[in-house]
């Protein structure tokens, strides 16, 4: 007897399910895309226990006949194509003809559908290999698919499912992206009976972006519509002064399909390169439209990737469109570009029509946050756009300022630094003269006769970190700051709302306000102008990206570091002589001040020996 044998149809279906159904969000994706292909205008998604127990997707699309209902659960059946020639003209989300069959192989699946206005529909159930015929059912036009007990018959896969909380967060993220992409469809997402998303139909994409990401982020988004040949681009993105700690908000659609593509990712990163710090990323929601013959949509089992016939043209269009808007960062209205494809599009790093921007960038000052350049703005109404609280007092004075600083005294509340060291910059309380600021980043100081350069951002960061650390130990009762509500993306709100004590332990008092906003009640009293939405997003990122079971004190230190960095004086920020004096004085009074909380050096001393060697004396 040979060792090779044919697998039965049910085992084949289970294997195929492994390519299509990885976790509950995979099921939601397939069912939502089927509903959109059915031209629905209303879509309801009900989830129970993160999709472990139930996934129900209902639509008001065209529905199916009894014959179609019986065929839809069979292997390799589809309404999206009929011949191999149709693979060259894919205009729908689905086309493989395996999704429902694969899902039914690893769950208890029920399809209820109706294609008429009489309410005479059909229901078909499938569990395992059994394929019962459709039975009559009352339903209005449309289709409902229920998936119960996912992987109940595949224990090896079920035990690797993540917690319901983790699974629903992934589903939320996917549905949020589809809500943005389909503003003409009404979406309702519930989890365990509670509404998560409820987006009405008939909105614009900008309205959906505001609904998903909050008004504080949405107000900072630019819009460009571009075209190059037969490629169209509709791009929504933040300018370089608003960035995020990861690419979570790189969202790409090709002909309406949500995809991941390295060419698009590289194009977006290239557009921001040189304008934002390393390790930071802009928000970029891109809609590409091109002839279906110009891409291969059948290259990935889950349909999350495509292959472009001219990827370099895609790269060039995205790069040139985003860069053109960066050169006119003050514009708020939609910009429409018509770009001619370049003959040398294989290298779109510096397109000719971008030379104007590059020349401007060489003479312009480094990009800084939109907050006022001085850390001591005049008293103003509190605003959700920037929380302003004085960090230094800035009296007018000459460039050269004499300062006498006493030796630092030990604080009442001792605390350990990240490195466990307690040494500080060697200063014996002698004379200190603040001489000048260079490149709006470095302060030149004469300390005890030696020239010393101080990085204003990392010095301010160390001051704020120490203050936040002391505050987290003391936990003061008084409220030092009250801000207007700050709207954040839904996933950020959920993360922070579940970790309020961790955030408060980091010295930042926040309170939920409604179902997607927070009020920042208190921060360190030396905090300067900062973007509250950016701060909250960064804190949520640190919480979600920390390794599993990270010790509480280690996570608190990470949150303190993030908060201090966001609230510190920025590199590229012009300081008055009084502000420089106050910053240097506060820095020299601090403990643990050789490095910032990230470990970067704060000062650079130029010794007489260095100067003598430079001038060969």
Coordinates of C-alpha atoms in Angstrom, one line a residue:
X1 CA 0.0 0.0 0.0
X2 CA 1.4 3.4 -1.0
X3 CA 2.0 6.2 1.5
X4 CA 0.3 8.9 -0.5
X5 CA -3.5 9.1 -0.2
X6 CA -6.2 11.5 -1.1
X7 CA -7.7 13.7 1.6
X8 CA -11.4 13.8 2.1
X9 CA -13.3 17.0 1.3
X10 CA -13.9 18.0 4.9
X11 CA -10.2 17.8 5.8
X12 CA -9.4 19.8 2.6
X13 CA -11.9 22.5 3.8
X14 CA -10.3 22.7 7.2
X15 CA -6.9 23.1 5.6
X16 CA -8.3 25.8 3.3
X17 CA -9.8 27.6 6.3
X18 CA -6.3 27.9 7.7
X19 CA -5.4 30.2 4.8
X20 CA -8.5 32.4 5.1
X21 CA -9.6 32.2 8.7
X22 CA -6.7 33.0 11.1
X23 CA -8.8 34.7 13.9
X24 CA -12.2 36.3 14.3
X25 CA -11.2 39.5 12.4
X26 CA -10.6 37.3 9.4
X27 CA -14.2 36.2 9.4
X28 CA -15.4 39.8 9.9
X29 CA -13.3 40.9 7.0
X30 CA -14.7 38.3 4.6
X31 CA -18.3 38.9 5.6
X32 CA -18.1 42.7 5.5
X33 CA -16.5 42.6 2.1
X34 CA -19.2 40.3 0.8
X35 CA -21.9 42.7 2.2
X36 CA -20.3 45.7 0.4
X37 CA -20.0 43.7 -2.8
X38 CA -23.8 43.1 -2.5
X39 CA -24.2 46.9 -2.7
X40 CA -25.5 47.3 0.8
X41 CA -26.1 50.8 2.4
X42 CA -26.6 49.5 5.9
X43 CA -24.3 47.1 7.7
X44 CA -24.7 45.8 11.2
X45 CA -21.9 43.7 12.9
X46 CA -22.7 42.0 16.2
X47 CA -19.8 40.4 18.2
X48 CA -19.9 38.4 21.4
X49 CA -16.9 37.6 23.5
X50 CA -14.5 39.0 20.9
X51 CA -15.8 36.7 18.2
X52 CA -15.2 33.5 20.1
X53 CA -18.9 32.9 20.7
X54 CA -20.6 34.8 17.9
X55 CA -20.0 36.9 14.8
X56 CA -23.1 38.2 13.1
X57 CA -23.0 40.4 10.0
X58 CA -26.3 41.7 8.5
X59 CA -26.8 43.9 5.4
X60 CA -29.5 45.3 3.2
X61 CA -27.9 44.3 -0.1
X62 CA -29.3 42.5 -3.0
X63 CA -29.7 39.2 -1.2
X64 CA -29.8 35.6 -2.7
X65 CA -32.3 33.2 -4.1
X66 CA -32.8 29.7 -2.7
X67 CA -30.5 28.3 -5.3
X68 CA -27.8 30.8 -4.6
X69 CA -28.2 30.2 -0.8
X70 CA -27.5 26.5 -1.3
X71 CA -24.5 27.1 -3.5
X72 CA -22.9 29.9 -1.5
X73 CA -21.5 27.5 1.1
X74 CA -20.0 25.0 -1.3
X75 CA -16.3 25.1 -2.3
X76 CA -15.2 27.3 -5.1
X77 CA -18.6 29.0 -5.8
X78 CA -18.7 32.7 -6.4
X79 CA -20.7 35.4 -8.1
X80 CA -17.6 37.5 -8.8
X81 CA -16.1 35.7 -11.8
X82 CA -16.9 33.0 -14.2
X83 CA -13.7 32.4 -16.3
X84 CA -10.0 32.9 -15.9
X85 CA -10.3 36.1 -18.1
X86 CA -12.3 37.6 -15.2
X87 CA -9.2 37.4 -13.0
X88 CA -7.8 40.3 -15.1
X89 CA -10.8 42.5 -14.3
X90 CA -11.4 42.1 -10.5
X91 CA -13.7 45.0 -9.4
X92 CA -15.0 43.4 -6.2
X93 CA -13.6 42.6 -2.8
X94 CA -14.0 38.9 -3.0
X95 CA -13.3 36.4 -5.8
X96 CA -11.8 33.2 -4.4
X97 CA -15.0 31.3 -3.8
X98 CA -13.7 29.7 -0.6
X99 CA -14.5 32.1 2.2
X100 CA -18.0 30.9 3.3
X101 CA -17.1 27.3 2.7
X102 CA -13.9 27.6 4.7
X103 CA -15.6 29.4 7.6
X104 CA -18.3 26.8 7.7
X105 CA -15.7 24.1 8.1
X106 CA -14.5 25.5 11.4
X107 CA -17.7 26.9 12.9
X108 CA -21.5 26.6 13.1
X109 CA -22.6 28.8 10.2
X110 CA -26.1 30.1 9.3
X111 CA -27.0 32.1 6.3
X112 CA -30.4 33.9 6.1
X113 CA -31.1 35.8 2.9
X114 CA -33.9 37.4 0.8
X115 CA -33.8 38.8 -2.7
X116 CA -37.3 40.2 -2.9
X117 CA -39.6 42.8 -1.2
X118 CA -42.1 40.2 -0.1
X119 CA -40.2 39.1 2.9
X120 CA -39.9 35.5 1.6
X121 CA -36.4 34.4 2.3
X122 CA -34.3 31.3 2.9
X123 CA -32.1 30.0 5.6
X124 CA -29.3 27.4 5.3
X125 CA -27.3 26.0 8.1
X126 CA -24.0 24.2 7.9
X127 CA -22.0 22.4 10.6
X128 CA -19.1 20.3 9.6
X129 CA -19.5 18.2 6.5
X130 CA -23.4 18.3 6.5
X131 CA -25.0 20.4 3.8
X132 CA -28.8 20.6 4.4
X133 CA -31.0 22.2 1.8
X134 CA -32.3 25.8 2.4
X135 CA -35.5 26.2 4.4
X136 CA -38.0 29.1 4.1
X137 CA -37.4 32.0 6.5
X138 CA -39.0 35.5 6.9
X139 CA -36.5 38.3 6.2
X140 CA -36.4 41.6 4.5
X141 CA -34.2 42.1 1.5
X142 CA -30.5 41.4 2.3
X143 CA -28.4 38.8 4.0
X144 CA -27.4 37.8 7.5
X145 CA -24.5 35.5 8.2
X146 CA -24.0 34.1 11.7
X147 CA -20.8 32.4 12.8
X148 CA -21.0 30.6 16.1
X149 CA -18.3 28.9 18.2
X150 CA -15.3 29.6 15.9
X151 CA -12.8 26.7 15.8
X152 CA -15.0 24.5 18.0
X153 CA -13.9 21.5 16.0
X154 CA -10.3 22.5 15.7
X155 CA -9.0 22.6 19.3
X156 CA -5.4 23.2 18.1
X157 CA -6.5 26.5 16.5
X158 CA -8.9 27.6 19.2
X159 CA -6.4 27.4 22.0
X160 CA -4.2 29.9 20.1
X161 CA -7.0 32.5 19.9
X162 CA -6.2 35.7 21.9
X163 CA -8.3 37.0 24.7
X164 CA -11.8 38.5 23.8
X165 CA -10.4 41.9 24.6
X166 CA -7.5 41.6 22.2
X167 CA -9.7 40.1 19.5
X168 CA -12.3 42.9 19.7
X169 CA -9.6 45.5 19.5
X170 CA -8.4 44.0 16.2
X171 CA -12.0 43.9 14.9
X172 CA -12.5 47.5 16.0
X173 CA -9.4 48.5 14.1
X174 CA -10.6 46.8 10.9
X175 CA -14.1 48.1 11.1
X176 CA -12.9 51.6 11.7
X177 CA -10.9 51.6 8.5
X178 CA -13.9 50.3 6.5
X179 CA -16.0 53.1 8.1
X180 CA -13.6 55.7 6.7
X181 CA -13.5 54.1 3.3
X182 CA -17.3 53.8 2.8
X183 CA -18.9 57.0 4.0
X184 CA -22.2 56.1 2.1
X185 CA -22.8 53.0 4.2
X186 CA -24.3 53.1 7.6
X187 CA -22.2 51.0 10.1
X188 CA -23.2 49.7 13.4
X189 CA -20.7 47.6 15.5
X190 CA -21.7 46.1 18.8
X191 CA -19.8 44.0 21.3
X192 CA -21.7 42.0 23.9
X193 CA -24.7 44.2 23.3
X194 CA -23.0 47.6 23.6
X195 CA -22.4 50.0 20.7
X196 CA -18.8 50.4 19.7
X197 CA -19.3 52.3 16.4
X198 CA -22.4 53.9 15.0
X199 CA -21.7 55.8 11.9
X200 CA -24.6 57.2 9.8
X201 CA -24.6 57.0 6.0
X202 CA -24.3 59.9 3.7
X203 CA -21.2 61.5 5.2
X204 CA -17.9 62.6 3.6
X205 CA -14.6 60.9 4.2
X206 CA -13.5 63.9 6.3
X207 CA -16.5 63.4 8.6
X208 CA -15.6 59.7 9.0
X209 CA -12.0 60.5 9.8
X210 CA -13.2 62.9 12.5
X211 CA -15.5 60.3 13.9
X212 CA -12.8 57.6 14.1
X213 CA -9.8 59.7 15.1
X214 CA -11.4 62.6 17.0
X215 CA -11.5 66.2 16.1
X216 CA -8.1 67.1 17.6
X217 CA -6.3 64.9 15.1
X218 CA -8.8 65.4 12.2
X219 CA -8.2 69.2 12.3
X220 CA -4.5 68.6 11.5
X221 CA -5.1 66.5 8.4
X222 CA -4.3 67.9 4.9
X223 CA -6.0 66.6 1.8
X224 CA -4.6 66.2 -1.7
X225 CA -6.2 64.8 -4.8
X226 CA -3.7 63.8 -7.5
X227 CA -3.5 62.0 -10.8
X228 CA -0.7 60.7 -13.0
X229 CA -1.7 59.1 -16.2
X230 CA -4.4 56.6 -15.4
X231 CA -3.6 56.5 -11.7
X232 CA -5.7 58.5 -9.3
X233 CA -4.9 59.4 -5.7
X234 CA -7.0 60.7 -2.9
X235 CA -4.8 61.3 0.1
X236 CA -5.5 62.4 3.7
X237 CA -2.4 62.9 5.8
X238 CA -1.0 64.9 8.7
X239 CA 1.7 67.6 8.1
X240 CA 5.2 66.9 9.5
X241 CA 4.4 68.7 12.8
X242 CA 2.0 65.9 13.8
X243 CA 3.5 62.4 14.1
X244 CA 2.9 59.1 15.8
X245 CA 5.2 56.4 17.3
X246 CA 4.4 53.7 14.7
X247 CA 2.8 53.1 11.3
X248 CA -0.6 52.1 12.8
X249 CA -2.2 55.0 11.0
X250 CA -0.8 54.1 7.6
X251 CA -4.0 53.0 5.9
X252 CA -4.1 52.2 2.2
X253 CA -6.9 51.3 -0.1
X254 CA -6.6 50.2 -3.8
X255 CA -9.9 50.4 -5.7
X256 CA -11.6 50.3 -2.4
X257 CA -9.8 47.3 -1.0
X258 CA -7.8 47.6 2.3
X259 CA -4.3 46.4 1.6
X260 CA -0.7 46.4 2.8
X261 CA 2.0 47.2 0.3
X262 CA 5.7 47.9 0.8
X263 CA 5.9 50.2 -2.3
X264 CA 3.2 52.5 -0.8
X265 CA 4.8 52.3 2.7
X266 CA 8.2 53.3 1.3
X267 CA 6.6 56.2 -0.7
X268 CA 4.9 57.6 2.4
X269 CA 8.1 57.2 4.5
X270 CA 10.1 58.9 1.7
X271 CA 7.8 61.8 1.6
X272 CA 8.2 62.5 5.3
X273 CA 12.0 61.8 5.4
X274 CA 14.0 64.7 6.6
X275 CA 11.0 66.5 7.9
X276 CA 10.2 64.4 11.0
X277 CA 12.4 62.7 13.6
X278 CA 13.5 59.1 13.2
X279 CA 11.1 56.5 14.6
X280 CA 8.1 58.8 14.1
X281 CA 5.4 58.5 11.4
X282 CA 2.7 60.6 9.9
X283 CA -1.0 59.6 9.6
X284 CA -1.6 58.7 5.9
X285 CA -4.9 57.5 4.6
X286 CA -4.5 56.9 0.9
X287 CA -7.1 55.9 -1.7
X288 CA -5.6 54.7 -5.0
X289 CA -7.7 54.1 -8.1
X290 CA -6.4 52.5 -11.3
X291 CA -7.5 50.2 -14.0
X292 CA -8.0 46.6 -12.8
X293 CA -5.7 45.4 -15.6
X294 CA -2.8 47.4 -14.0
X295 CA -2.8 45.2 -10.8
X296 CA -2.9 41.6 -9.8
X297 CA -5.4 41.2 -7.0
X298 CA -5.0 37.4 -6.8
X299 CA -1.7 37.2 -5.0
X300 CA -2.7 36.6 -1.3
X301 CA -5.2 34.2 0.2
X302 CA -6.7 36.9 2.5
X303 CA -6.6 39.5 -0.3
X304 CA -4.5 41.9 1.8
X305 CA -1.9 42.4 -0.9
X306 CA -1.9 43.3 -4.6
X307 CA 0.8 43.4 -7.2
X308 CA 1.2 46.6 -9.3
X309 CA 2.2 46.6 -13.0
X310 CA 4.0 49.9 -12.5
X311 CA 4.9 50.2 -8.8
X312 CA 7.4 53.0 -9.4
X313 CA 4.7 55.2 -10.9
X314 CA 2.6 54.6 -7.7
X315 CA 5.6 55.5 -5.6
X316 CA 6.3 58.7 -7.6
X317 CA 2.7 59.9 -7.5
X318 CA 2.4 59.4 -3.7
X319 CA 5.8 61.0 -3.0
X320 CA 5.2 64.0 -5.2
X321 CA 1.6 64.6 -4.0
X322 CA 2.5 64.6 -0.3
X323 CA 5.7 66.6 -0.7
X324 CA 3.9 69.3 -2.8
X325 CA 1.5 69.9 0.2
X326 CA 4.4 69.9 2.7
X327 CA 5.8 72.9 0.8
X328 CA 2.6 74.8 1.4
X329 CA 1.9 73.7 5.0
X330 CA -0.4 76.7 5.7
X331 CA -3.0 75.7 3.2
X332 CA -6.2 74.1 4.6
X333 CA -8.3 73.4 1.6
X334 CA -8.1 70.5 -0.7
X335 CA -5.3 70.7 -3.2
X336 CA -5.8 69.1 -6.7
X337 CA -2.7 68.1 -8.6
X338 CA -2.2 66.7 -12.1
X339 CA 1.2 65.2 -12.3
X340 CA 2.9 64.0 -15.5
X341 CA 4.5 60.5 -15.1
X342 CA 8.2 60.8 -15.2
X343 CA 10.3 58.9 -17.7
X344 CA 12.7 58.0 -15.0
X345 CA 10.0 57.0 -12.5
X346 CA 12.2 54.2 -11.2
X347 CA 13.9 56.8 -9.0
X348 CA 11.3 59.2 -7.7
X349 CA 13.4 60.4 -4.8
X350 CA 13.6 64.0 -6.0
X351 CA 11.1 64.7 -8.8
X352 CA 11.6 67.8 -10.8
X353 CA 8.4 69.4 -9.7
X354 CA 9.6 69.1 -6.1
X355 CA 12.8 71.1 -6.6
X356 CA 11.0 74.3 -5.5
X357 CA 10.1 72.6 -2.2
X358 CA 13.6 71.3 -1.7
X359 CA 15.1 74.8 -2.2
X360 CA 12.6 76.2 0.3
X361 CA 13.4 73.5 2.8
X362 CA 17.1 74.3 2.7
X363 CA 16.5 77.9 3.8
X364 CA 13.6 77.3 6.1
X365 CA 14.0 76.7 9.8
X366 CA 13.5 73.2 11.1
X367 CA 9.9 72.1 11.5
X368 CA 8.6 72.6 15.0
X369 CA 5.4 72.0 16.8
X370 CA 2.6 74.5 16.2
X371 CA 2.7 75.6 19.8
X372 CA 3.9 79.2 20.4
X373 CA 7.7 79.4 20.1
X374 CA 8.1 80.9 23.6
X375 CA 7.5 78.6 26.5
X376 CA 6.0 81.5 28.4
X377 CA 3.0 82.6 26.3
X378 CA 0.7 85.4 27.7
X379 CA -2.3 84.2 29.6
X380 CA -4.9 82.8 27.2
X381 CA -8.1 80.8 27.3
X382 CA -7.5 77.1 27.8
X383 CA -7.7 75.2 24.5
X384 CA -7.8 71.6 23.4
X385 CA -5.2 72.5 20.7
X386 CA -2.4 73.2 23.1
X387 CA -2.2 73.1 26.9
X388 CA -0.1 76.0 28.0
X389 CA 1.4 76.4 31.4
X390 CA 4.6 78.4 32.1
X391 CA 7.8 76.6 32.5
X392 CA 10.1 79.6 32.7
X393 CA 9.7 83.3 33.5
X394 CA 11.3 85.4 30.8
X395 CA 12.3 88.9 31.9
X396 CA 14.0 91.0 29.2
X397 CA 17.8 91.2 29.5
X398 CA 21.1 91.1 27.7
X399 CA 22.5 88.1 26.0
X400 CA 25.2 87.6 28.7
X401 CA 23.6 86.8 32.0
X402 CA 25.4 86.1 35.3
X403 CA 23.8 83.4 37.4
X404 CA 24.9 82.1 40.8
X405 CA 23.4 78.7 41.6
X406 CA 23.7 77.1 45.0
X407 CA 24.7 73.4 45.2
X408 CA 21.7 71.2 44.7
X409 CA 20.0 70.0 47.9
X410 CA 18.7 66.5 48.3
X411 CA 15.0 66.3 47.6
X412 CA 12.5 65.2 50.2
X413 CA 11.4 62.3 48.1
X414 CA 14.2 60.1 46.9
X415 CA 13.7 58.0 43.8
X416 CA 15.8 55.8 41.6
X417 CA 16.7 56.8 38.1
X418 CA 16.4 54.3 35.1
X419 CA 20.1 53.5 35.4
X420 CA 20.2 53.5 39.2
X421 CA 22.8 56.3 39.2
X422 CA 22.5 59.4 41.4
X423 CA 25.4 61.5 40.0
X424 CA 24.9 64.8 38.4
X425 CA 26.7 67.3 36.2
X426 CA 29.8 68.5 38.1
X427 CA 28.9 72.0 39.2
X428 CA 30.1 73.4 42.5
X429 CA 27.8 76.4 42.8
X430 CA 30.2 78.8 41.2
X431 CA 29.5 81.3 38.4
X432 CA 27.4 80.5 35.3
X433 CA 27.0 82.8 32.3
X434 CA 24.4 82.0 29.6
X435 CA 26.0 83.3 26.4
X436 CA 23.9 82.4 23.4
X437 CA 21.6 79.9 21.6
X438 CA 22.8 78.2 18.5
X439 CA 20.6 76.6 15.8
X440 CA 17.6 77.2 18.1
X441 CA 18.7 73.9 19.8
X442 CA 21.9 74.4 21.8
X443 CA 22.6 76.8 24.6
X444 CA 26.3 77.9 25.1
X445 CA 27.1 78.4 28.8
X446 CA 30.2 79.3 30.6
X447 CA 30.4 77.3 33.8
X448 CA 33.3 77.9 36.2
X449 CA 35.3 79.2 33.3
X450 CA 34.7 76.4 30.8
X451 CA 32.5 76.6 27.7
X452 CA 29.6 74.1 27.9
X453 CA 26.9 73.3 25.3
X454 CA 23.5 72.3 26.6
X455 CA 20.9 70.6 24.5
X456 CA 17.7 72.5 25.4
X457 CA 15.3 69.7 24.6
X458 CA 17.0 66.9 26.6
X459 CA 17.8 69.3 29.5
X460 CA 14.1 70.3 29.7
X461 CA 13.2 66.6 29.3
X462 CA 15.3 65.7 32.3
X463 CA 13.8 68.5 34.4
X464 CA 10.2 67.4 33.6
X465 CA 11.0 63.7 34.1
X466 CA 12.3 64.3 37.6
X467 CA 9.3 66.5 38.4
X468 CA 6.9 63.9 37.1
X469 CA 8.7 61.3 39.1
X470 CA 8.5 63.3 42.3
X471 CA 4.9 64.0 41.6
X472 CA 4.1 60.3 41.1
X473 CA 5.6 59.6 44.5
X474 CA 3.7 62.4 46.3
X475 CA 0.4 62.1 44.4
X476 CA -0.7 65.7 45.2
X477 CA -4.4 66.3 45.7
X478 CA -4.7 69.8 44.2
X479 CA -5.5 70.2 40.6
X480 CA -2.9 72.2 38.8
X481 CA -4.4 72.3 35.3
X482 CA -7.8 72.0 33.6
X483 CA -8.1 71.5 29.9
X484 CA -10.9 71.2 27.4
X485 CA -11.9 67.7 26.4
X486 CA -9.4 66.0 24.1
X487 CA -10.8 63.6 21.5
X488 CA -8.6 60.6 20.6
X489 CA -9.0 57.6 18.3
X490 CA -11.3 54.9 19.7
X491 CA -8.6 52.3 20.3
X492 CA -6.5 54.9 22.2
X493 CA -9.5 55.8 24.4
X494 CA -10.2 52.2 25.2
X495 CA -6.5 51.6 26.1
X496 CA -6.3 54.6 28.4
X497 CA -9.7 54.1 30.0
X498 CA -8.6 50.6 31.0
X499 CA -5.3 51.9 32.4
X500 CA -6.2 55.1 34.2
X501 CA -4.2 54.1 37.3
X502 CA -1.1 53.5 35.3
X503 CA -1.4 56.9 33.6
X504 CA -2.0 58.6 37.0
X505 CA 1.0 56.8 38.5
X506 CA 3.0 58.5 35.7
X507 CA 2.0 61.9 37.2
X508 CA -0.8 62.8 34.7
X509 CA -4.3 63.1 35.9
X510 CA -6.9 62.3 33.2
X511 CA -10.6 61.7 33.4
X512 CA -12.9 60.2 30.7
X513 CA -15.3 62.7 29.1
X514 CA -18.0 61.0 27.2
X515 CA -17.3 57.9 25.1
X516 CA -14.1 59.0 23.3
X517 CA -12.5 62.0 25.0
X518 CA -10.5 62.8 28.1
X519 CA -9.9 65.9 30.2
X520 CA -6.3 66.4 31.4
X521 CA -6.7 67.6 35.0
X522 CA -3.1 67.8 36.2
X523 CA 0.5 67.6 34.9
X524 CA 3.8 68.6 36.3
X525 CA 3.7 72.3 37.1
X526 CA 6.8 73.0 34.9
X527 CA 5.2 71.6 31.8
X528 CA 5.4 73.9 28.7
X529 CA 3.0 74.1 25.7
X530 CA 2.3 70.6 24.3
X531 CA -0.2 68.8 22.1
X532 CA -2.5 66.8 24.5
X533 CA -3.8 64.5 21.8
X534 CA -0.3 63.6 20.7
X535 CA 0.7 62.9 24.4
X536 CA -2.3 60.6 25.0
X537 CA -1.7 58.7 21.8
X538 CA 2.0 58.2 22.7
X539 CA 1.1 57.0 26.2
X540 CA -1.4 54.5 24.8
X541 CA 1.2 53.2 22.4
X542 CA 3.7 52.6 25.2
X543 CA 1.1 50.7 27.2
X544 CA 0.0 48.5 24.3
X545 CA 3.6 47.9 23.0
X546 CA 5.1 46.9 26.3
X547 CA 6.1 43.3 26.6
X548 CA 3.6 41.0 28.3
X549 CA 3.7 41.2 32.1
X550 CA 6.0 44.2 32.2
X551 CA 6.7 45.2 35.8
X552 CA 4.5 48.1 36.9
X553 CA 7.5 50.3 37.9
X554 CA 9.2 49.7 34.5
X555 CA 6.1 50.6 32.6
X556 CA 5.6 53.7 34.8
X557 CA 9.1 54.8 34.0
X558 CA 8.4 54.4 30.2
X559 CA 5.2 56.5 30.6
X560 CA 7.1 59.2 32.5
X561 CA 9.7 59.3 29.8
X562 CA 7.1 59.7 27.0
X563 CA 5.2 62.4 28.9
X564 CA 8.4 64.4 29.7
X565 CA 9.5 64.2 26.0
X566 CA 6.1 65.5 24.8
X567 CA 6.0 68.4 27.3
X568 CA 9.6 69.5 27.1
X569 CA 11.0 72.5 25.2
X570 CA 11.5 71.5 21.6
X571 CA 14.6 71.5 19.4
X572 CA 14.2 74.3 17.0
X573 CA 12.3 76.5 19.5
X574 CA 13.7 80.1 19.9
X575 CA 14.3 81.0 23.5
X576 CA 14.7 84.5 25.0
X577 CA 17.7 85.2 27.3
X578 CA 15.5 84.9 30.3
X579 CA 14.1 81.6 29.3
X580 CA 17.6 80.3 28.6
X581 CA 18.7 81.4 32.1
X582 CA 15.7 79.8 33.8
X583 CA 16.3 76.5 31.9
X584 CA 20.0 76.4 32.7
X585 CA 19.3 77.2 36.4
X586 CA 16.6 74.5 36.7
X587 CA 18.8 72.0 34.9
X588 CA 21.9 72.6 37.2
X589 CA 19.6 72.2 40.3
X590 CA 18.5 68.7 39.2
X591 CA 19.8 65.3 40.2
X592 CA 20.6 62.6 37.7
X593 CA 21.2 65.2 35.1
X594 CA 24.1 63.8 33.1
X595 CA 21.6 62.2 30.6
X596 CA 18.0 62.5 29.6
X597 CA 15.6 59.7 30.5
X598 CA 16.4 58.0 27.1
X599 CA 20.1 58.0 27.9
X600 CA 21.2 60.8 25.6
X601 CA 23.9 63.2 26.9
X602 CA 22.7 66.6 27.9
X603 CA 25.9 68.6 27.9
X604 CA 29.2 68.8 26.0
X605 CA 32.1 70.5 27.7
X606 CA 34.9 72.0 25.5
X607 CA 38.1 71.7 27.6
X608 CA 41.1 74.0 27.2
X609 CA 43.1 71.0 26.1
X610 CA 40.6 70.4 23.2
X611 CA 40.9 74.0 22.1
X612 CA 44.7 74.0 22.4
X613 CA 44.8 70.8 20.3
X614 CA 42.5 72.3 17.7
X615 CA 44.6 75.5 17.3
X616 CA 47.9 73.5 17.7
X617 CA 49.0 75.4 20.7

